[in-house]
XYZ file of C-alpha atoms in Angstrom:
122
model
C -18.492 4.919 42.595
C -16.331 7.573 43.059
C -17.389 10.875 41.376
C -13.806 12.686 39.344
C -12.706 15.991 41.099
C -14.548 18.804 38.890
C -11.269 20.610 39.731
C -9.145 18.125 37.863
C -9.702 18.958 33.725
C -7.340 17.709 30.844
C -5.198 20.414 30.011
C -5.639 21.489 26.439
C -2.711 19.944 25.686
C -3.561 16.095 27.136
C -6.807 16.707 24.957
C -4.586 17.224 21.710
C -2.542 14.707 22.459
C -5.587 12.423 23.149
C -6.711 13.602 20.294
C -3.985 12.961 17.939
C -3.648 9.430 19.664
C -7.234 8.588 18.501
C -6.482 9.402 15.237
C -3.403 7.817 14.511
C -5.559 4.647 16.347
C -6.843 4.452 12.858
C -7.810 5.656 9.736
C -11.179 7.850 9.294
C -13.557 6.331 7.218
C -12.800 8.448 4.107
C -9.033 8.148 4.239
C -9.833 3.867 4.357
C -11.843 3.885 1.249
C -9.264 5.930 -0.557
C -6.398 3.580 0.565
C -8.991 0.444 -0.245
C -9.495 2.064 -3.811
C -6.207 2.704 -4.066
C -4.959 -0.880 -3.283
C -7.770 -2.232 -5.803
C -6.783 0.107 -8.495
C -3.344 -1.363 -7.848
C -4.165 -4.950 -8.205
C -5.711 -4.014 -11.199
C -3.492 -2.584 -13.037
C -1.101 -5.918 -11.530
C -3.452 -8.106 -13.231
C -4.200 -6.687 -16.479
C -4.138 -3.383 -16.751
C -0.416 -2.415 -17.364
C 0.671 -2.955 -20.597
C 2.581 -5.431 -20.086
C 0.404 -6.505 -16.951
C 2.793 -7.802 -14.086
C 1.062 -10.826 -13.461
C 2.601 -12.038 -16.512
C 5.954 -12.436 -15.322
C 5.795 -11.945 -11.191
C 4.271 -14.389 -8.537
C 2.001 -12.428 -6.188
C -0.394 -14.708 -4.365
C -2.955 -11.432 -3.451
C -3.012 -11.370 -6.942
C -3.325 -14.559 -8.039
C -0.449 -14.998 -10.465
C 1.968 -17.397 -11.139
C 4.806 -15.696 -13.457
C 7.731 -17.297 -13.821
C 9.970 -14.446 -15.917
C 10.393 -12.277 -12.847
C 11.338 -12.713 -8.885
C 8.444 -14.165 -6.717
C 7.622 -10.820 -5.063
C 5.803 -13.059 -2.309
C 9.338 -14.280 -1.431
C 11.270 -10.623 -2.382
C 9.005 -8.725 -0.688
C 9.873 -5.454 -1.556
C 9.209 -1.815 -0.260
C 7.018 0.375 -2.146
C 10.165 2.490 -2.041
C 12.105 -0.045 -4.097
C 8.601 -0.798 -6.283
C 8.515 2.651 -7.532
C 12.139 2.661 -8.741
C 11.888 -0.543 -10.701
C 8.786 1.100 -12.176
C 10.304 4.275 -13.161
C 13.616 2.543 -14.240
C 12.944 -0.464 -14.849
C 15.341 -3.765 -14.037
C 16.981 -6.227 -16.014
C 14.934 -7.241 -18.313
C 11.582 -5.727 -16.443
C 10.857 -2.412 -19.024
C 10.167 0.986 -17.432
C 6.539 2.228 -16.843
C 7.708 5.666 -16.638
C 5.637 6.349 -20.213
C 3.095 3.910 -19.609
C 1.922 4.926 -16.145
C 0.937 8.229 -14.711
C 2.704 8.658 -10.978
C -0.761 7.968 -9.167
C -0.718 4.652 -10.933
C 2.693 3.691 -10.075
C 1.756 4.406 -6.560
C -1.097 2.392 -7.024
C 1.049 -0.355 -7.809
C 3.805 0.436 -5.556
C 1.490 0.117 -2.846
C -0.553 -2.918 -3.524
C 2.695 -4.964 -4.202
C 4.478 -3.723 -1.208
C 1.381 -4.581 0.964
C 0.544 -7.925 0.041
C 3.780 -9.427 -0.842
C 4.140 -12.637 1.477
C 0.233 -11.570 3.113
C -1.307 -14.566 1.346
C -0.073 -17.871 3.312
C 0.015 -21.171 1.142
């Protein structure tokens, strides 16, 4: 087996770049619990813990509900972008959250609905 040329090092700037490759490979350990906790605290507060919970009206298979007031997010599957507006605003006859949940809740949400919309397959 050929021995590499001791002559022939990474520049520091393949190493950052190998670096940065490795990380954006995937999350560290610490970063995946916090988006795990984050997505549970999410389907939490889908379930039951908004007031009124969204399970009530929305189908979300991840979630296990079967609304029938509002769209079948499984089918809409919307952005957390678009999530967070209908939060704040509200839509139709969805009510705002923006007095009923803090901003790291409506992220919460944003991101567990945006996530697993259409995941679950029949």
């Amino acid at each position: 087996m050929a021995r590499p040329d001791p002559g022939m090092r990474p520049s520091p700037a393949g190493l950052w770049l190998a670096l940065l490759a490795l990380l954006a490979a995937g999350l560290s350990p610490a970063a995946q619990a916090a988006e795990d906790a984050q997505l549970q605290r999410g389907r939490e507060l889908f379930t039951a813990k908004a007031t009124p919970a969204c399970a009530v009206c929305h189908t979300l298979a991840a979630a296990g509900s079967s609304g029938e007031i509002g769209p079948v997010l499984d089918e809409l599957k919307p952005d957390a972008a678009r999530v967070r507006r209908v939060l704040q605003s509200g839509l139709g006859v969805m009510p705002s959250y923006a007095g009923k949940l803090d901003a790291a809740d409506m992220e919460a949400l944003a991101q567990f609905v945006s996530r697993s919309a259409g995941s679950v397959k029949p």
